Coordinates of C-alpha atoms in Angstrom, one line a residue:
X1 CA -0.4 -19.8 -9.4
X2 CA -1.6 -22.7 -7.1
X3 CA 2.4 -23.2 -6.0
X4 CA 2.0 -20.1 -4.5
X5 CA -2.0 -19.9 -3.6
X6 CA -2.3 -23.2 -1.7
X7 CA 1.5 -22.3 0.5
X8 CA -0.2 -20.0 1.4
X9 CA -3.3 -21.2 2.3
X10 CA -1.1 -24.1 4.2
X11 CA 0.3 -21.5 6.5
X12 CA -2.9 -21.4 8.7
X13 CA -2.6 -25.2 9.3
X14 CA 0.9 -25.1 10.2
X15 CA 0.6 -22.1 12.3
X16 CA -2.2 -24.0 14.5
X17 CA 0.4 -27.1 15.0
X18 CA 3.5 -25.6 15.4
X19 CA 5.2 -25.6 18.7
X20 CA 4.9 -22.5 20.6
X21 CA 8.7 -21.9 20.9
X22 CA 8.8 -23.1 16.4
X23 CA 6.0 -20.0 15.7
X24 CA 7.8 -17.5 14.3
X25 CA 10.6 -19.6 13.6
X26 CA 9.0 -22.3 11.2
X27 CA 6.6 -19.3 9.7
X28 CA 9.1 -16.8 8.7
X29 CA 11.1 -18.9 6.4
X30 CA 8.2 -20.4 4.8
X31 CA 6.6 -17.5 4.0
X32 CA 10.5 -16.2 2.8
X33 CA 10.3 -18.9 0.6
X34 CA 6.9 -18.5 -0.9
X35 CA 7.7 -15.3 -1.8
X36 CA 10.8 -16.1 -3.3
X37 CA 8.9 -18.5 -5.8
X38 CA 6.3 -15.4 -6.6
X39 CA 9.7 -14.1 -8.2
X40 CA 9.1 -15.8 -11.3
X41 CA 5.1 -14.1 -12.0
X42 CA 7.7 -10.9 -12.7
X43 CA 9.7 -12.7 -15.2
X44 CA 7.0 -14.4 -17.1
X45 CA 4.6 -11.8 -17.4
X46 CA 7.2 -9.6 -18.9
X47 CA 6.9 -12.4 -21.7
X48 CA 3.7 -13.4 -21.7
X49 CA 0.3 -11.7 -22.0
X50 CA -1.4 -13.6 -19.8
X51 CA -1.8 -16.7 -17.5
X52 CA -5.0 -18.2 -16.7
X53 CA -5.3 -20.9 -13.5
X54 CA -9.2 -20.8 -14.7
X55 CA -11.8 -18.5 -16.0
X56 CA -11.7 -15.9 -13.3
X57 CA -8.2 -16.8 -12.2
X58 CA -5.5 -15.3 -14.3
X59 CA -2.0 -13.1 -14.1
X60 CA -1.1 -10.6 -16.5
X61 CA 1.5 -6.9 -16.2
X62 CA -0.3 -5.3 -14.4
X63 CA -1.3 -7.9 -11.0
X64 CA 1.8 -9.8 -11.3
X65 CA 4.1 -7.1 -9.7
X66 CA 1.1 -6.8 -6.8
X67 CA 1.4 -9.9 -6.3
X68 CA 5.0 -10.5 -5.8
X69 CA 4.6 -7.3 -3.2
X70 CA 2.3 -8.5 -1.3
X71 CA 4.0 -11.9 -0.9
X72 CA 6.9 -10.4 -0.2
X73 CA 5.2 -8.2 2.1
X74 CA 4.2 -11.6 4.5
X75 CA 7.3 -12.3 6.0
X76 CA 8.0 -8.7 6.8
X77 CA 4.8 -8.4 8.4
X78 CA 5.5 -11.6 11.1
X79 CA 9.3 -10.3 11.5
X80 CA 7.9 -6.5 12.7
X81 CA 5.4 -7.7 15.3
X82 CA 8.0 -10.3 17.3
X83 CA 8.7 -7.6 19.3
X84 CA 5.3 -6.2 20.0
X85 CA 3.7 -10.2 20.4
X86 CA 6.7 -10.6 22.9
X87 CA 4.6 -10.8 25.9
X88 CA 1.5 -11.9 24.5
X89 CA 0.0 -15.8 25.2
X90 CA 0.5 -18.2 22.4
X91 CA -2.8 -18.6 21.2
X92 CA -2.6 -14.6 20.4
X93 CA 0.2 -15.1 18.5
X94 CA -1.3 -17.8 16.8
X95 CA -4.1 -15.7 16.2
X96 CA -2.3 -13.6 14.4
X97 CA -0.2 -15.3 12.3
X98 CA -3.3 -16.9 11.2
X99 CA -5.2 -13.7 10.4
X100 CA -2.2 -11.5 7.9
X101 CA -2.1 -15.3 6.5
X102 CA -5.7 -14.6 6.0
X103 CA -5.5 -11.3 4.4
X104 CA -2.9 -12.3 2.2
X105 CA -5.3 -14.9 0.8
X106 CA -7.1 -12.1 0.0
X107 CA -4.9 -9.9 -1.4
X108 CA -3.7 -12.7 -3.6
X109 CA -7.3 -13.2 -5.0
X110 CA -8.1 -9.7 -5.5
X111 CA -4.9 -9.0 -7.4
X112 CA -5.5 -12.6 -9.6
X113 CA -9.6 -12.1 -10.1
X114 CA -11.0 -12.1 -13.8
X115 CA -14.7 -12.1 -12.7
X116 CA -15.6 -8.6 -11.7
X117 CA -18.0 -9.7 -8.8
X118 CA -15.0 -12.0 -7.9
X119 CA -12.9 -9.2 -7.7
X120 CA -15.5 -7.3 -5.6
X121 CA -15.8 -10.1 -3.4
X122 CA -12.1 -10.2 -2.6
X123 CA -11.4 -6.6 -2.1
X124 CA -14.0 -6.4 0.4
X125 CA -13.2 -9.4 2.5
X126 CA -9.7 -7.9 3.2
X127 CA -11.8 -5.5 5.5
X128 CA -12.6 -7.9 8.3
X129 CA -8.6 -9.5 8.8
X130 CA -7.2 -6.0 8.9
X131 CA -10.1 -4.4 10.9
X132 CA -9.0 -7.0 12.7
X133 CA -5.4 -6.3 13.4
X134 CA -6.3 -2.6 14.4
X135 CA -8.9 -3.2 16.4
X136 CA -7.1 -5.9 18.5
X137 CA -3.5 -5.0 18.0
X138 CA -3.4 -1.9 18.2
X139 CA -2.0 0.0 21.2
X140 CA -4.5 2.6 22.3
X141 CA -8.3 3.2 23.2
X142 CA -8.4 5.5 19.9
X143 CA -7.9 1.9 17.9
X144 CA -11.4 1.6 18.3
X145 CA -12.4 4.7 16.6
X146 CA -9.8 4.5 13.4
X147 CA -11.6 0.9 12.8
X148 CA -14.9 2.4 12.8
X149 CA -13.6 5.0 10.2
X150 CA -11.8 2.6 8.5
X151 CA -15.5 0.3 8.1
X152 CA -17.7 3.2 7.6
X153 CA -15.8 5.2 4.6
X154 CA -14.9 1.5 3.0
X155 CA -18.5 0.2 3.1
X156 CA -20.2 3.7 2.5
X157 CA -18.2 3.8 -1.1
X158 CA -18.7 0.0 -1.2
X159 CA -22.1 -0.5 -2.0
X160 CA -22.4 1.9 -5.6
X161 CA -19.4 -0.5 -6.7
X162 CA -21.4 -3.3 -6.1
X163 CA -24.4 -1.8 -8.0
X164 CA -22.8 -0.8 -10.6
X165 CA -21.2 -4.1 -11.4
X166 CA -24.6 -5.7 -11.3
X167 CA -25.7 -3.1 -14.1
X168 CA -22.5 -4.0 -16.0
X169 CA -23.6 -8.0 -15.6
X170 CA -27.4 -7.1 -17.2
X171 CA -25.9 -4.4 -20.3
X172 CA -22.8 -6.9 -20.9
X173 CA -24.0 -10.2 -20.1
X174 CA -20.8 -11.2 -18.4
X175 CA -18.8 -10.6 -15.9
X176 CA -15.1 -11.8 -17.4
X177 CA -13.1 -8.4 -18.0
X178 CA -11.0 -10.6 -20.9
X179 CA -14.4 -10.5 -22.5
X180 CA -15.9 -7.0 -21.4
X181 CA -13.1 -5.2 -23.1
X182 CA -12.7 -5.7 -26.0
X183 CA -16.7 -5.2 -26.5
X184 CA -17.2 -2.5 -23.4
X185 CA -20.5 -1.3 -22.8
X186 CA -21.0 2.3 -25.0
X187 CA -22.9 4.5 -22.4
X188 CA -24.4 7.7 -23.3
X189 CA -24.0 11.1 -21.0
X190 CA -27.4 10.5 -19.6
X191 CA -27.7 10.8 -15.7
X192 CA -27.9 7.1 -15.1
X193 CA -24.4 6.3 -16.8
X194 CA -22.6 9.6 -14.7
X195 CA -23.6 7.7 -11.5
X196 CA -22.4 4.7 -13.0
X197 CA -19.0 6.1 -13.5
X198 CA -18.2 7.3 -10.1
X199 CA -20.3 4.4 -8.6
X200 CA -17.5 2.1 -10.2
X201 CA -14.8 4.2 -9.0
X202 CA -15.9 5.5 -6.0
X203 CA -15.0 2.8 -3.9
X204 CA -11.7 2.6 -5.3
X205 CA -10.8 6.2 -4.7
X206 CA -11.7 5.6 -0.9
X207 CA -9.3 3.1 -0.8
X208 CA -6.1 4.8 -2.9
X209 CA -7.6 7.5 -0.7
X210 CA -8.7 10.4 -2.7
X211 CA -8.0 13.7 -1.1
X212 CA -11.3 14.5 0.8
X213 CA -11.7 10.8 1.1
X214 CA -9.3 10.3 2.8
X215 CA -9.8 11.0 6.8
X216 CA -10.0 7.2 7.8
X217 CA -6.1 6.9 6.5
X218 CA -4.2 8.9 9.3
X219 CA -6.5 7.7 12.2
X220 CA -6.0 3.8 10.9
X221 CA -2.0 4.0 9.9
X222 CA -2.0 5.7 13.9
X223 CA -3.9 3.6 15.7
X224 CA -2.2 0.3 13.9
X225 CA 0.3 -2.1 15.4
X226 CA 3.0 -2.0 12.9
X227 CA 1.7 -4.8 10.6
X228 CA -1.5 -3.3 10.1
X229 CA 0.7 0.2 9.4
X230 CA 2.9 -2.0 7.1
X231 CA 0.0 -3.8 5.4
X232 CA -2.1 -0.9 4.9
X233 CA 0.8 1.1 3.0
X234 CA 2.2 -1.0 1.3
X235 CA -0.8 -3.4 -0.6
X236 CA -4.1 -2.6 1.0
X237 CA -3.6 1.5 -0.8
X238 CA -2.4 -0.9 -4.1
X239 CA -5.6 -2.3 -4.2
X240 CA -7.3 1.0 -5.0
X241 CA -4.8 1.7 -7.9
X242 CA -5.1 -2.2 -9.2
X243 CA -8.7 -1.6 -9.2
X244 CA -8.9 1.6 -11.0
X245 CA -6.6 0.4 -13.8
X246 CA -8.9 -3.1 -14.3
X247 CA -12.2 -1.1 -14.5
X248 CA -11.2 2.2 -16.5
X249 CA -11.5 0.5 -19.6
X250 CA -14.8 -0.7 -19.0
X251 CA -15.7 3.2 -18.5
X252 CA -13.2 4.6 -21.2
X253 CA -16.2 6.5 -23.6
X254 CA -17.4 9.1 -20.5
X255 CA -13.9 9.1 -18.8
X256 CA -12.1 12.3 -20.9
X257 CA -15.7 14.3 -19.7
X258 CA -16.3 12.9 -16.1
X259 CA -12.7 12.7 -15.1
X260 CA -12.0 16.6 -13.9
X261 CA -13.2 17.1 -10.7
X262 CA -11.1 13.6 -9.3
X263 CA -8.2 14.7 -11.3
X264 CA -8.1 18.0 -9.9
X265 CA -9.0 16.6 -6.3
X266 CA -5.9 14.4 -6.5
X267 CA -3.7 17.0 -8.0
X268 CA -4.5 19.8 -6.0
X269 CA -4.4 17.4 -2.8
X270 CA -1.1 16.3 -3.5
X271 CA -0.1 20.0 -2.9
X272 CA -2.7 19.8 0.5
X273 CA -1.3 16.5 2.1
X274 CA 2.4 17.8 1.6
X275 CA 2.1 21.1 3.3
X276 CA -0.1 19.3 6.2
X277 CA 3.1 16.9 6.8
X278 CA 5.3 19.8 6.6
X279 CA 3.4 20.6 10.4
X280 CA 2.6 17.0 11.5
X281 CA 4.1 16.2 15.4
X282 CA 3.2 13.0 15.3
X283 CA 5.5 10.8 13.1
X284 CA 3.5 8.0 11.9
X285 CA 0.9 10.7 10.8
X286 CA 3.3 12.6 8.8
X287 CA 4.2 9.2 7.0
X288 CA 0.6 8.6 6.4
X289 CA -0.2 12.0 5.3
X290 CA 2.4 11.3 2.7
X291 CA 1.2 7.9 1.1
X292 CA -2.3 10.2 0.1
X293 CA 0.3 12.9 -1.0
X294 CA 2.0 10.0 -3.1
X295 CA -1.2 8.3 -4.2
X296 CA -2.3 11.6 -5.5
X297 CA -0.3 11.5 -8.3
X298 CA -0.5 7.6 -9.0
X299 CA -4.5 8.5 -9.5
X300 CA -4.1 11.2 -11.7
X301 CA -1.3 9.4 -14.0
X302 CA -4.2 6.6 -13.9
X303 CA -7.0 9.1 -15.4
X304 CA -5.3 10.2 -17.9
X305 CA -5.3 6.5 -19.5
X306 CA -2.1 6.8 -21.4
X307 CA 0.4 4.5 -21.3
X308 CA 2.9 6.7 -20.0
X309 CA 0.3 7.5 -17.0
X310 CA 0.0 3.7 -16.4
X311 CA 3.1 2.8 -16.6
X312 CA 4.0 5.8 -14.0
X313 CA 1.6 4.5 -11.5
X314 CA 2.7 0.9 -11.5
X315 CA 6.3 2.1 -10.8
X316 CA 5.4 4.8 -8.2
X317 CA 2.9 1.7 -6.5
X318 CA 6.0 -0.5 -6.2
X319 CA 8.5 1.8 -4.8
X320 CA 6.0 3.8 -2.1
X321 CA 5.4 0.0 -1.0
X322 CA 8.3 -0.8 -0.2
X323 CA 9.3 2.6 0.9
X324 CA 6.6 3.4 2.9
X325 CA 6.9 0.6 4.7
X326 CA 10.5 0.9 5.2
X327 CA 9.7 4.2 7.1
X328 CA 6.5 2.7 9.4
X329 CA 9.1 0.0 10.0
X330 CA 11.8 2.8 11.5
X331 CA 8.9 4.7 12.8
X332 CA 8.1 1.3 14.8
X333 CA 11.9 1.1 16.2
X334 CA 11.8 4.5 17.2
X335 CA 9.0 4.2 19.1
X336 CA 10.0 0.7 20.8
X337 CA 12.9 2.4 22.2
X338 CA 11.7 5.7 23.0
X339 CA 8.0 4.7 23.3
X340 CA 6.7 7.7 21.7
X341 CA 6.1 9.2 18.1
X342 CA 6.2 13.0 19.0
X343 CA 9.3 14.5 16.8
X344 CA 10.2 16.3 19.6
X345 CA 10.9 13.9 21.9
X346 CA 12.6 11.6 19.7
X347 CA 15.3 13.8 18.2
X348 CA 20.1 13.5 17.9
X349 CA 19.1 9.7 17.3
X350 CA 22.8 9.4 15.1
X351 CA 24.4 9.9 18.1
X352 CA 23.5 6.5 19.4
X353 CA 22.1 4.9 16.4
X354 CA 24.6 5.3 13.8
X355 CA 23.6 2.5 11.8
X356 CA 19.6 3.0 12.2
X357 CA 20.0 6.8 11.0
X358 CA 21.8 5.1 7.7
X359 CA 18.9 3.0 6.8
X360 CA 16.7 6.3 7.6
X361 CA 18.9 8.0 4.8
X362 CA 18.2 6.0 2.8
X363 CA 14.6 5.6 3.6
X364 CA 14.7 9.3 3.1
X365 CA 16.3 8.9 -0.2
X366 CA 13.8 6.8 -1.7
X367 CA 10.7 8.8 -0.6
X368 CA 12.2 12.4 -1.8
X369 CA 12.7 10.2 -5.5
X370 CA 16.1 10.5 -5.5
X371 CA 18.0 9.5 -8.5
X372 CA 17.9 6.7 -9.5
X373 CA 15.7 5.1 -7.6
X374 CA 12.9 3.6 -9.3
X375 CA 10.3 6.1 -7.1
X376 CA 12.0 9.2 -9.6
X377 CA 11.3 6.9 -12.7
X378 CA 7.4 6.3 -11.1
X379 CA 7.3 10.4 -10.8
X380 CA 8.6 11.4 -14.1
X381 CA 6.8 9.0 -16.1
X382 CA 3.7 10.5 -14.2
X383 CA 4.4 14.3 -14.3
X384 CA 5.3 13.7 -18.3
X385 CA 2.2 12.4 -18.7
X386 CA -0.1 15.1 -17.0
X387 CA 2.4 17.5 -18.8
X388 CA 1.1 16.0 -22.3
X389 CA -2.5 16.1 -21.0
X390 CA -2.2 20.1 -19.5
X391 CA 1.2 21.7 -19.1
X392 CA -0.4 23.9 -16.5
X393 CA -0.1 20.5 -14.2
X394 CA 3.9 21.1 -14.4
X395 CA 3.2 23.8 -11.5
X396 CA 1.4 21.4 -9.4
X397 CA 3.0 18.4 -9.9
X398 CA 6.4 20.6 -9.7
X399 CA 5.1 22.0 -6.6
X400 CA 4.5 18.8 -4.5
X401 CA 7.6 17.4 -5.5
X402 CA 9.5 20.5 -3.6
X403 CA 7.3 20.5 -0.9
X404 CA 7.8 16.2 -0.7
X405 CA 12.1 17.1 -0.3
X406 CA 11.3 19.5 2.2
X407 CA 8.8 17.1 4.7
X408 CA 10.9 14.5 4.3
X409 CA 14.0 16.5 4.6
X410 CA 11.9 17.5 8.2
X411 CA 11.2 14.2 9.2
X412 CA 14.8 13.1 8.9
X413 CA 16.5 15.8 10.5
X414 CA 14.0 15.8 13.1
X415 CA 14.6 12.4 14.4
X416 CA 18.5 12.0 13.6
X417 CA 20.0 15.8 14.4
X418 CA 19.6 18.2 17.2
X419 CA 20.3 17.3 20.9
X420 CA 19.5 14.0 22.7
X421 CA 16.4 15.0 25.5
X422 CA 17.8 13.5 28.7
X423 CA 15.4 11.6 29.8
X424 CA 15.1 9.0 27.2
X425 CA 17.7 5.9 27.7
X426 CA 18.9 3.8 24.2
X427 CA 19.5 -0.1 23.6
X428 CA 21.2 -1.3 20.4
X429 CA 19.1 -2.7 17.7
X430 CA 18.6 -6.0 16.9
X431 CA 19.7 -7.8 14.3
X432 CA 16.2 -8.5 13.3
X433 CA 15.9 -5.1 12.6
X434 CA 18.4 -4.5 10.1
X435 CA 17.6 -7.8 8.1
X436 CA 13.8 -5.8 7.7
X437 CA 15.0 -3.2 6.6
X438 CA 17.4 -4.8 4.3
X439 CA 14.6 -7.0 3.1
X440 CA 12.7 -3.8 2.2
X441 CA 15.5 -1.8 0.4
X442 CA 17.4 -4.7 -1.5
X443 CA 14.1 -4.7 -3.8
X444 CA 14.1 -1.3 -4.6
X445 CA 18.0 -1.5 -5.0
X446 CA 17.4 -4.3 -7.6
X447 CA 15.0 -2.9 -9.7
X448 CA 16.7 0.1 -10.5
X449 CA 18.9 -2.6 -12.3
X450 CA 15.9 -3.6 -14.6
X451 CA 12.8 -1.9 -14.1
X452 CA 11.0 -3.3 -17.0
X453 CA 10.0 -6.2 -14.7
X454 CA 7.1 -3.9 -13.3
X455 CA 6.6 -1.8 -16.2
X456 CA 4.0 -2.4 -19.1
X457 CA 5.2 -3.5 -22.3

């Protein structure tokens, strides 16, 4: 764990040294090589149960696969922005480097916490670097507004988590899940313990988001520079899932009573979030709007608390990371050349683009769960599990899957066929481009190979 942890940490130095012209040249391969190290967390947690650094430092099945995504993620996210920190001074781009190296500090803390107040700790101090990449990066006045959101919904559901974990420490006596669960807690239905359930997860289904929790998403996935976009989709959603599968068990005696109304929130808002995409102009909303469709199902297969469900949800996590940042990524070239989002405007992009519109098909391909990507494994393991809990769910979860071919079917003919507008004038990618988005799809690609590398045992 520390071969990757302190890299990582080692980054902010060596970002505040580092020639102006060496930035993005010494940071990218660095970071490419930290998170080809994390590679090996997949292997031996697939063989081992768990690895402890410490007490409240450990790996096990279900963070090592977050982690190797979110170190992954790094290099991405400093290979996106080159184009947008083009014009900006040096100490900006130095400023910024330093801050995602921040939040992946974070992320890799969150994902590797034991101690529950640890963990709480860690998830909310990823609030202030990406707050700050909105806020500062982002490209219009609105920014300003989807950071408020963004800090108002996360703190609001914040504090009951943090309550709740303090009652946990007085009934329990510790704060060490390895140690909680095996012995949980054995609440009774009383009042007390019903707000003690949604106080623990409440927080957690802000950040997935929930359906009805989730109006911060579209404004802050918007308003984002394309790292924060990337980040947001891709790990900072994860967190929400990662979360709910570490506390659950800690809850498991009131969760088959308490766990309708977010189960049918989820369900029923997969359905919601698909058919609002189906009439989205904007494009970066329509690909937001899709993650809540997407996490819909990954917290419903977690509520169910089988090990189908679980299993489900850490596939489907993996492959909408990497393929919903795949599509903010051609979103974000898109708008660099045509310098808008509106569908309208940026439409008969194959014309001039040939080799863009191939990665968008297969972008496309990914997010509809075509076979065999790992995203169709993610969805049936899912919709067999809420099929085993209610075979009424086959309707919804049968539903949304339709209406997630035809939005994306939208999206790509949208952007790719009809006729070029005349007033919009094309340069050829750059080679930078199509490394990212080969970086992004030769994961997914790979894992179809062997998929029990994210999967639970």
């Amino acid at each position: 764990m520390l071969k990757i942890l302190l890299p990582t940490v080692m980054l902010i130095p060596t970002t505040i040294m580092t020639k102006p012209k060496l930035l993005f040249i010494s940071f990218i391969p660095l970071s490419i090589t930290i998170a080809t190290i994390s590679l090996i967390w997949l292997k031996s947690s697939s063989t081992s149960k768990m690895m402890f650094l410490n007490l409240s430092l450990s790996i096990d099945q279900t963070s090592a696969p977050l982690l190797t995504l979110s170190c992954w993620l790094l290099p991405l996210l400093a290979m996106a922005s080159q184009n947008h920190l083009k014009y900006e001074p040096t100490l900006r781009k130095r400023t910024f480097l330093i801050t995602i190296t921040t939040l992946q500090v974070f992320l890799l803390l969150t994902f590797m916490a034991n101690n529950l107040i640890l963990l709480y700790i860690a998830f909310e101090s990823t609030l202030i670097p990406t707050l700050i990449v909105i806020t500062r990066w982002g490209s219009q006045a609105e920014r300003l507004k989807a950071g408020t959101y963004f800090m108002f919904y996360t703190l609001a559901s914040s504090l009951p988590l943090l309550v709740s974990i303090l009652y946990l420490n007085s009934s329990s006596l510790t704060l060490l899940m390895p140690e909680i669960i095996p012995h949980p807690p054995q609440p009774t239905k009383t009042l007390n313990q019903t707000f003690l359930w949604f106080g623990c997860l409440m927080a957690f289904m802000v950040k997935m988001p929930l359906y009805g929790l989730h109006l911060w998403l579209p404004k802050a996935h918007v308003e984002a520079p394309i790292a924060g976009s990337m980040v947001l989709a891709a790990v900072l959603l994860k967190m929400g899932g990662y979360g709910l599968i570490r506390i659950m068990p800690l809850l498991t005696p009131l969760t088959p009573s308490l766990m309708f109304p977010l189960l049918t929130l989820a369900t029923w808002g997969v359905i919601m979030t698909s058919l609002t995409c189906l009439r989205q102009t904007d494009l970066k909303s329509l690909i937001a709007y899709s993650s809540v469709s997407h996490m819909g199902l990954v917290i419903s297969a977690i509520l169910t608390q089988t090990s189908l469900g679980l299993t489900g949800s850490m596939l489907l996590m993996i492959a909408h990371g990497l393929t919903s940042s795949l599509l903010f990524c051609l979103a974000n070239t898109n708008y660099e050349q045509t310098h808008t989002r509106t569908l309208l405007i940026t439409r008969s992009l194959h014309t001039i683009l040939p080799l863009m519109t191939l990665w968008w098909l297969y972008a496309s391909f990914a997010n509809m769960a075509l076979p065999p990507s790992i995203n169709l494994m993610g969805e049936l393991f899912i919709i067999t599990s809420l099929f085993s809990w209610s075979p009424p769910t086959i309707l919804l979860t049968g539903t949304g899957t339709l209406l997630t071919a035809s939005y994306t079917l939208y999206m790509f003919i949208m952007t790719q066929k009809s006729k070029l507008p005349p007033n919009i004038i094309l340069t050829p990618n750059h080679t930078r481009e199509h490394l990212l988005m080969t970086l992004h799809l030769t994961p997914l690609l790979l894992l179809i190979l062997k998929p029990g590398l994210i999967m639970f045992s």
